[in-house]
Amino acid sequence: MQRATHHQLRQTFRELLASDQCYYTASVFDPMSARIAADLNFEVGILGGSVASLQVLAAPDFALITLSEFAEQATRIGRVATLPVLADADHGYGNALNAMRTVVEIERAGLAALTLEDTLLPAKYGHKSTDLITQDEAVGKLRGALEARADSDMSIIARTNAGVLTTKEVISRAKAYQKAGVDGICMVGVKDFEHLEAIAENVSIPMMLVTYGNPALNDKARLASLGVRIVVNGHAAYFAAIKATYDCLREERGVAASELSASELSRKYTQPDEYRQWAADYMDVKE
């Protein structure tokens, strides 16, 4: 059976956005995980920015990974993927011109779609790690990203943080991004269905949520009825892989079993406290 082309996978992703269903993503982080996800009949995969940072750098999600490093990992996945894969492209690795370059590289890697967020990354001196760029700057980045596409079926999804904005501000950004021509709106930090409904009333394009398993949003049919087409519940598969690797190597060395969970092991080996201390020492960044 002939494999779908990258263009066909992008068309498949657009069909998911155009459907009346809600789909949960498979967290994919290398070619093997992409093949496993497809074999298990996941409709869509996601290469998370945080996961790429862990996989490539063994570093926490502090905007340390570069576009070239991220694109290399995306290319490895795109080479074998038989399901559409969405890239969490963070802030596009810079300004509007950098965001345009990001689109070119992710499209060349063979992925089906990407999200671009309006977080102020990397964090600036004296700022909070959750600060956002202005709405106008974000619109400029999105317009540039849309212009940079060679394949018009490559989906570009604008992402914003509903957890640090008022509902009015979220709606304002969603409307502006929608007007810019993006293919969907991604939100992180939506608290519950009441919060989502207030936003969804003002959005007429497909929505994507990053919920990290929030039980207050655990109703797939209701999400679908509100226009949510893609949900990222987290990256449990990657953390399970860390735990499995640790346990296998520990047993080979005859080391006693550890009570540390997968997420605790991740924190141990990425040393986030060290990075936070550096941020406090040299950047005075607030959490």
mmCIF file of C-alpha atoms in Angstrom:
data_model
loop_
_atom_site.group_PDB
_atom_site.id
_atom_site.type_symbol
_atom_site.label_atom_id
_atom_site.label_comp_id
_atom_site.label_asym_id
_atom_site.label_seq_id
_atom_site.Cartn_x
_atom_site.Cartn_y
_atom_site.Cartn_z
ATOM 1 C CA MET A 1 0.000 0.000 0.000
ATOM 2 C CA GLN A 2 1.391 3.394 -1.002
ATOM 3 C CA ARG A 3 2.155 5.813 1.842
ATOM 4 C CA ALA A 4 0.307 9.118 1.997
ATOM 5 C CA THR A 5 2.324 12.113 0.892
ATOM 6 C CA HIS A 6 2.998 15.030 3.217
ATOM 7 C CA HIS A 7 0.419 17.043 1.284
ATOM 8 C CA GLN A 8 -2.171 14.302 1.736
ATOM 9 C CA LEU A 9 -1.481 14.146 5.475
ATOM 10 C CA ARG A 10 -2.049 17.906 5.648
ATOM 11 C CA GLN A 11 -5.349 17.437 3.862
ATOM 12 C CA THR A 12 -6.245 14.720 6.379
ATOM 13 C CA PHE A 13 -5.523 17.121 9.238
ATOM 14 C CA ARG A 14 -7.772 19.731 7.620
ATOM 15 C CA GLU A 15 -10.518 17.119 7.395
ATOM 16 C CA LEU A 16 -10.208 16.606 11.155
ATOM 17 C CA LEU A 17 -10.572 20.356 11.703
ATOM 18 C CA ALA A 18 -13.599 20.454 9.395
ATOM 19 C CA SER A 19 -15.329 17.505 11.078
ATOM 20 C CA ASP A 20 -17.837 17.606 13.939
ATOM 21 C CA GLN A 21 -15.674 15.385 16.148
ATOM 22 C CA CYS A 22 -13.054 15.995 18.841
ATOM 23 C CA TYR A 23 -9.748 14.115 18.616
ATOM 24 C CA TYR A 24 -7.130 13.496 21.316
ATOM 25 C CA THR A 25 -3.523 13.719 20.188
ATOM 26 C CA ALA A 26 -0.864 11.065 20.560
ATOM 27 C CA SER A 27 2.359 12.504 21.968
ATOM 28 C CA VAL A 28 5.083 11.564 19.477
ATOM 29 C CA PHE A 29 8.725 12.377 20.013
ATOM 30 C CA ASP A 30 10.693 10.213 17.557
ATOM 31 C CA PRO A 31 10.080 8.026 14.492
ATOM 32 C CA MET A 32 9.257 4.930 16.551
ATOM 33 C CA SER A 33 6.587 6.667 18.630
ATOM 34 C CA ALA A 34 5.065 8.107 15.448
ATOM 35 C CA ARG A 35 4.781 4.617 13.949
ATOM 36 C CA ILE A 36 3.292 3.234 17.167
ATOM 37 C CA ALA A 37 0.684 6.021 17.274
ATOM 38 C CA ALA A 38 -0.340 5.356 13.686
ATOM 39 C CA ASP A 39 -0.522 1.603 14.278
ATOM 40 C CA LEU A 40 -2.828 2.231 17.249
ATOM 41 C CA ASN A 41 -5.091 4.264 14.959
ATOM 42 C CA PHE A 42 -4.578 7.681 16.504
ATOM 43 C CA GLU A 43 -5.941 10.283 14.137
ATOM 44 C CA VAL A 44 -3.286 12.905 14.918
ATOM 45 C CA GLY A 45 0.052 13.199 16.709
ATOM 46 C CA ILE A 46 1.811 16.137 18.315
ATOM 47 C CA LEU A 47 5.489 16.929 18.751
ATOM 48 C CA GLY A 48 5.454 19.058 21.888
ATOM 49 C CA GLY A 49 7.981 21.833 22.381
ATOM 50 C CA SER A 50 8.566 20.697 25.946
ATOM 51 C CA VAL A 51 9.018 17.093 24.817
ATOM 52 C CA ALA A 52 11.459 18.105 22.087
ATOM 53 C CA SER A 53 13.472 20.010 24.688
ATOM 54 C CA LEU A 54 13.578 16.910 26.882
ATOM 55 C CA GLN A 55 14.390 14.541 24.022
ATOM 56 C CA VAL A 56 17.045 16.691 22.339
ATOM 57 C CA LEU A 57 18.602 18.596 25.248
ATOM 58 C CA ALA A 58 17.476 16.841 28.446
ATOM 59 C CA ALA A 59 16.495 20.368 29.453
ATOM 60 C CA PRO A 60 13.263 21.771 30.898
ATOM 61 C CA ASP A 61 10.830 23.787 28.806
ATOM 62 C CA PHE A 62 12.568 27.158 29.183
ATOM 63 C CA ALA A 63 12.769 28.070 25.446
ATOM 64 C CA LEU A 64 16.305 26.682 25.193
ATOM 65 C CA ILE A 65 15.863 24.539 22.099
ATOM 66 C CA THR A 66 16.638 26.213 18.773
ATOM 67 C CA LEU A 67 14.674 26.064 15.539
ATOM 68 C CA SER A 68 17.325 23.943 13.842
ATOM 69 C CA GLU A 69 17.285 21.395 16.684
ATOM 70 C CA PHE A 70 13.484 21.277 16.708
ATOM 71 C CA ALA A 71 13.305 21.022 12.910
ATOM 72 C CA GLU A 72 15.805 18.150 12.883
ATOM 73 C CA GLN A 73 13.622 16.157 15.268
ATOM 74 C CA ALA A 74 10.503 17.080 13.275
ATOM 75 C CA THR A 75 12.224 15.865 10.100
ATOM 76 C CA ARG A 76 13.019 12.481 11.661
ATOM 77 C CA ILE A 77 9.361 12.103 12.564
ATOM 78 C CA GLY A 78 8.033 13.468 9.278
ATOM 79 C CA ARG A 79 10.169 11.015 7.341
ATOM 80 C CA VAL A 80 8.188 8.013 8.632
ATOM 81 C CA ALA A 81 4.878 9.386 9.915
ATOM 82 C CA THR A 82 1.722 7.952 8.376
ATOM 83 C CA LEU A 83 -0.600 10.063 10.518
ATOM 84 C CA PRO A 84 -0.746 13.870 10.467
ATOM 85 C CA VAL A 85 1.606 15.340 13.062
ATOM 86 C CA LEU A 86 1.161 18.773 14.588
ATOM 87 C CA ALA A 87 4.229 20.714 15.745
ATOM 88 C CA ASP A 88 4.148 22.816 18.891
ATOM 89 C CA ALA A 89 6.424 25.497 17.441
ATOM 90 C CA ASP A 90 6.425 27.646 20.587
ATOM 91 C CA HIS A 91 6.767 31.340 19.655
ATOM 92 C CA GLY A 92 8.213 30.666 16.207
ATOM 93 C CA TYR A 93 11.721 31.092 17.644
ATOM 94 C CA GLY A 94 11.772 34.869 17.419
ATOM 95 C CA ASN A 95 9.979 37.717 15.685
ATOM 96 C CA ALA A 96 7.688 37.627 12.648
ATOM 97 C CA LEU A 97 10.572 36.928 10.265
ATOM 98 C CA ASN A 98 11.764 34.063 12.471
ATOM 99 C CA ALA A 99 8.204 32.722 12.551
ATOM 100 C CA MET A 100 8.184 32.723 8.750
ATOM 101 C CA ARG A 101 11.403 30.721 8.753
ATOM 102 C CA THR A 102 9.875 28.323 11.260
ATOM 103 C CA VAL A 103 6.957 27.618 8.932
ATOM 104 C CA VAL A 104 9.335 26.915 6.059
ATOM 105 C CA GLU A 105 11.375 24.454 8.128
ATOM 106 C CA ILE A 106 8.418 22.629 9.682
ATOM 107 C CA GLU A 107 6.722 22.345 6.304
ATOM 108 C CA ARG A 108 9.948 20.992 4.798
ATOM 109 C CA ALA A 109 10.112 18.482 7.667
ATOM 110 C CA GLY A 110 6.841 16.996 6.438
ATOM 111 C CA LEU A 111 4.569 17.821 9.359
ATOM 112 C CA ALA A 112 0.917 18.662 8.834
ATOM 113 C CA ALA A 113 0.383 21.699 11.018
ATOM 114 C CA LEU A 114 1.927 23.901 13.680
ATOM 115 C CA THR A 115 0.888 26.124 16.550
ATOM 116 C CA LEU A 116 2.397 29.561 17.160
ATOM 117 C CA GLU A 117 1.906 31.062 20.596
ATOM 118 C CA ASP A 118 1.879 34.653 21.752
ATOM 119 C CA THR A 119 3.974 34.045 24.869
ATOM 120 C CA LEU A 120 6.943 36.369 25.338
ATOM 121 C CA LEU A 121 9.719 33.863 24.695
ATOM 122 C CA PRO A 122 12.436 33.578 25.670
ATOM 123 C CA ALA A 123 11.510 35.360 28.872
ATOM 124 C CA LYS A 124 12.960 38.855 29.160
ATOM 125 C CA TYR A 125 14.792 40.347 32.120
ATOM 126 C CA GLY A 126 12.397 41.230 34.910
ATOM 127 C CA HIS A 127 9.363 39.704 33.232
ATOM 128 C CA LYS A 128 7.116 36.830 34.232
ATOM 129 C CA SER A 129 7.525 33.574 32.346
ATOM 130 C CA THR A 130 3.829 33.775 31.359
ATOM 131 C CA ASP A 131 3.928 37.306 29.887
ATOM 132 C CA LEU A 132 2.518 37.683 26.375
ATOM 133 C CA ILE A 133 3.573 39.829 23.448
ATOM 134 C CA THR A 134 1.111 42.490 22.316
ATOM 135 C CA GLN A 135 -1.866 41.488 20.257
ATOM 136 C CA ASP A 136 -0.632 43.547 17.308
ATOM 137 C CA GLU A 137 2.783 41.879 17.347
ATOM 138 C CA ALA A 138 1.155 38.454 17.521
ATOM 139 C CA VAL A 139 -1.064 39.277 14.538
ATOM 140 C CA GLY A 140 2.001 40.346 12.565
ATOM 141 C CA LYS A 141 3.745 37.054 13.329
ATOM 142 C CA LEU A 142 0.690 35.073 12.277
ATOM 143 C CA ARG A 143 0.261 36.999 9.042
ATOM 144 C CA GLY A 144 3.915 36.398 8.238
ATOM 145 C CA ALA A 145 3.574 32.706 9.045
ATOM 146 C CA LEU A 146 0.585 32.364 6.737
ATOM 147 C CA GLU A 147 2.463 34.122 3.953
ATOM 148 C CA ALA A 148 5.441 31.763 4.360
ATOM 149 C CA ARG A 149 3.484 28.614 3.507
ATOM 150 C CA ALA A 150 4.329 26.936 0.234
ATOM 151 C CA ASP A 151 1.590 24.334 0.733
ATOM 152 C CA SER A 152 -1.696 26.113 1.472
ATOM 153 C CA ASP A 153 -2.979 22.949 3.172
ATOM 154 C CA MET A 154 -0.357 23.337 5.930
ATOM 155 C CA SER A 155 -2.476 24.405 8.920
ATOM 156 C CA ILE A 156 -1.340 27.253 11.141
ATOM 157 C CA ILE A 157 -3.005 27.479 14.536
ATOM 158 C CA ALA A 158 -2.684 30.518 16.791
ATOM 159 C CA ARG A 159 -2.193 29.746 20.461
ATOM 160 C CA THR A 160 -2.885 31.979 23.460
ATOM 161 C CA ASN A 161 -2.989 31.550 27.239
ATOM 162 C CA ALA A 162 -6.537 31.770 28.560
ATOM 163 C CA GLY A 163 -5.193 31.186 32.062
ATOM 164 C CA VAL A 164 -3.399 34.546 32.334
ATOM 165 C CA LEU A 165 -5.881 36.723 30.416
ATOM 166 C CA THR A 166 -9.380 37.898 31.222
ATOM 167 C CA THR A 167 -12.119 36.292 29.158
ATOM 168 C CA LYS A 168 -12.559 39.616 27.346
ATOM 169 C CA GLU A 169 -8.860 39.670 26.454
ATOM 170 C CA VAL A 170 -8.938 36.053 25.246
ATOM 171 C CA ILE A 171 -11.904 36.849 22.999
ATOM 172 C CA SER A 172 -10.162 39.950 21.644
ATOM 173 C CA ARG A 173 -7.062 37.957 20.728
ATOM 174 C CA ALA A 174 -9.044 35.054 19.303
ATOM 175 C CA LYS A 175 -11.031 37.420 17.056
ATOM 176 C CA ALA A 176 -7.883 39.218 15.894
ATOM 177 C CA TYR A 177 -6.075 35.958 15.120
ATOM 178 C CA GLN A 178 -9.140 34.616 13.348
ATOM 179 C CA LYS A 179 -9.322 37.783 11.244
ATOM 180 C CA ALA A 180 -5.631 37.355 10.336
ATOM 181 C CA GLY A 181 -6.612 34.111 8.594
ATOM 182 C CA VAL A 182 -5.333 31.317 10.857
ATOM 183 C CA ASP A 183 -6.837 27.863 10.552
ATOM 184 C CA GLY A 184 -7.618 27.404 14.221
ATOM 185 C CA ILE A 185 -7.312 28.838 17.725
ATOM 186 C CA CYS A 186 -5.431 26.900 20.419
ATOM 187 C CA MET A 187 -5.875 27.754 24.073
ATOM 188 C CA VAL A 188 -4.107 26.657 27.206
ATOM 189 C CA GLY A 189 -5.441 27.447 30.666
ATOM 190 C CA VAL A 190 -9.183 27.128 30.008
ATOM 191 C CA LYS A 191 -10.630 26.377 33.441
ATOM 192 C CA ASP A 192 -13.959 24.667 32.772
ATOM 193 C CA PHE A 193 -16.872 24.458 30.366
ATOM 194 C CA GLU A 194 -18.372 27.761 31.520
ATOM 195 C CA HIS A 195 -15.078 29.456 30.674
ATOM 196 C CA LEU A 196 -14.878 27.645 27.336
ATOM 197 C CA GLU A 197 -18.469 28.449 26.376
ATOM 198 C CA ALA A 198 -17.916 32.179 26.928
ATOM 199 C CA ILE A 199 -14.958 32.059 24.532
ATOM 200 C CA ALA A 200 -16.458 29.655 21.993
ATOM 201 C CA GLU A 201 -19.435 31.957 21.365
ATOM 202 C CA ASN A 202 -16.997 34.372 19.745
ATOM 203 C CA VAL A 203 -14.922 31.923 17.701
ATOM 204 C CA SER A 204 -16.088 30.652 14.315
ATOM 205 C CA ILE A 205 -13.028 28.570 13.373
ATOM 206 C CA PRO A 206 -11.909 25.223 14.849
ATOM 207 C CA MET A 207 -10.482 25.251 18.350
ATOM 208 C CA MET A 208 -7.721 23.251 19.986
ATOM 209 C CA LEU A 209 -7.248 22.897 23.738
ATOM 210 C CA VAL A 210 -4.225 22.001 25.840
ATOM 211 C CA THR A 211 -5.926 20.596 28.935
ATOM 212 C CA TYR A 212 -3.263 18.400 30.564
ATOM 213 C CA GLY A 213 -6.086 16.103 31.628
ATOM 214 C CA ASN A 214 -8.165 18.770 33.413
ATOM 215 C CA PRO A 215 -11.152 16.751 34.720
ATOM 216 C CA ALA A 216 -13.402 19.810 34.395
ATOM 217 C CA LEU A 217 -13.054 19.478 30.607
ATOM 218 C CA ASN A 218 -13.313 15.706 30.368
ATOM 219 C CA ASP A 219 -16.361 15.419 28.100
ATOM 220 C CA LYS A 220 -15.370 14.721 24.519
ATOM 221 C CA ALA A 221 -18.869 15.082 23.070
ATOM 222 C CA ARG A 222 -19.427 18.424 24.791
ATOM 223 C CA LEU A 223 -16.042 19.683 23.616
ATOM 224 C CA ALA A 224 -16.942 18.716 20.066
ATOM 225 C CA SER A 225 -20.289 20.524 20.289
ATOM 226 C CA LEU A 226 -18.436 23.730 21.216
ATOM 227 C CA GLY A 227 -16.113 23.533 18.210
ATOM 228 C CA VAL A 228 -13.092 21.896 19.842
ATOM 229 C CA ARG A 229 -11.484 19.576 17.322
ATOM 230 C CA ILE A 230 -8.069 18.796 18.842
ATOM 231 C CA VAL A 231 -7.212 18.169 22.504
ATOM 232 C CA VAL A 232 -3.742 17.743 23.989
ATOM 233 C CA ASN A 233 -4.093 15.943 27.317
ATOM 234 C CA GLY A 234 -0.366 15.911 27.963
ATOM 235 C CA HIS A 235 2.656 13.825 27.082
ATOM 236 C CA ALA A 236 2.289 10.743 29.255
ATOM 237 C CA ALA A 237 3.892 8.464 26.661
ATOM 238 C CA TYR A 238 7.178 10.352 26.815
ATOM 239 C CA PHE A 239 7.314 10.341 30.597
ATOM 240 C CA ALA A 240 6.485 6.640 30.610
ATOM 241 C CA ALA A 241 9.476 6.134 28.283
ATOM 242 C CA ILE A 242 11.725 7.953 30.773
ATOM 243 C CA LYS A 243 10.452 5.744 33.581
ATOM 244 C CA ALA A 244 10.909 2.563 31.524
ATOM 245 C CA THR A 245 14.465 3.546 30.583
ATOM 246 C CA TYR A 246 15.326 4.294 34.189
ATOM 247 C CA ASP A 247 13.866 0.998 35.457
ATOM 248 C CA CYS A 248 15.606 -1.059 32.762
ATOM 249 C CA LEU A 249 19.029 0.486 33.423
ATOM 250 C CA ARG A 250 18.502 0.356 37.183
ATOM 251 C CA GLU A 251 17.756 -3.354 37.041
ATOM 252 C CA GLU A 252 20.819 -3.992 34.872
ATOM 253 C CA ARG A 253 22.989 -2.312 37.502
ATOM 254 C CA GLY A 254 21.265 -4.072 40.390
ATOM 255 C CA VAL A 255 20.151 -0.798 41.949
ATOM 256 C CA ALA A 256 17.211 -0.901 44.346
ATOM 257 C CA ALA A 257 13.844 0.180 43.018
ATOM 258 C CA SER A 258 13.055 3.895 43.239
ATOM 259 C CA GLU A 259 9.789 5.383 44.426
ATOM 260 C CA LEU A 260 10.188 8.309 42.033
ATOM 261 C CA SER A 261 7.369 8.754 39.519
ATOM 262 C CA ALA A 262 7.940 9.386 35.818
ATOM 263 C CA SER A 263 7.469 13.135 36.231
ATOM 264 C CA GLU A 264 9.766 13.176 39.272
ATOM 265 C CA LEU A 265 12.448 11.364 37.297
ATOM 266 C CA SER A 266 12.071 13.923 34.526
ATOM 267 C CA ARG A 267 12.582 16.762 37.010
ATOM 268 C CA LYS A 268 15.585 15.005 38.511
ATOM 269 C CA TYR A 269 17.421 14.575 35.225
ATOM 270 C CA THR A 270 16.508 17.900 33.601
ATOM 271 C CA GLN A 271 17.612 19.832 36.705
ATOM 272 C CA PRO A 272 14.982 22.602 36.475
ATOM 273 C CA ASP A 273 15.949 24.082 39.849
ATOM 274 C CA GLU A 274 19.382 24.851 38.448
ATOM 275 C CA TYR A 275 17.862 26.657 35.470
ATOM 276 C CA ARG A 276 15.472 28.571 37.727
ATOM 277 C CA GLN A 277 18.369 29.673 39.891
ATOM 278 C CA TRP A 278 20.261 30.869 36.824
ATOM 279 C CA ALA A 279 17.162 32.792 35.734
ATOM 280 C CA ALA A 280 16.904 34.382 39.186
ATOM 281 C CA ASP A 281 20.635 35.192 39.275
ATOM 282 C CA TYR A 282 21.017 36.625 35.782
ATOM 283 C CA MET A 283 17.537 37.521 34.539
ATOM 284 C CA ASP A 284 15.348 38.100 37.593
ATOM 285 C CA VAL A 285 12.555 36.221 35.827
ATOM 286 C CA LYS A 286 9.399 35.704 37.866
ATOM 287 C CA GLU A 287 7.530 32.407 37.718
#
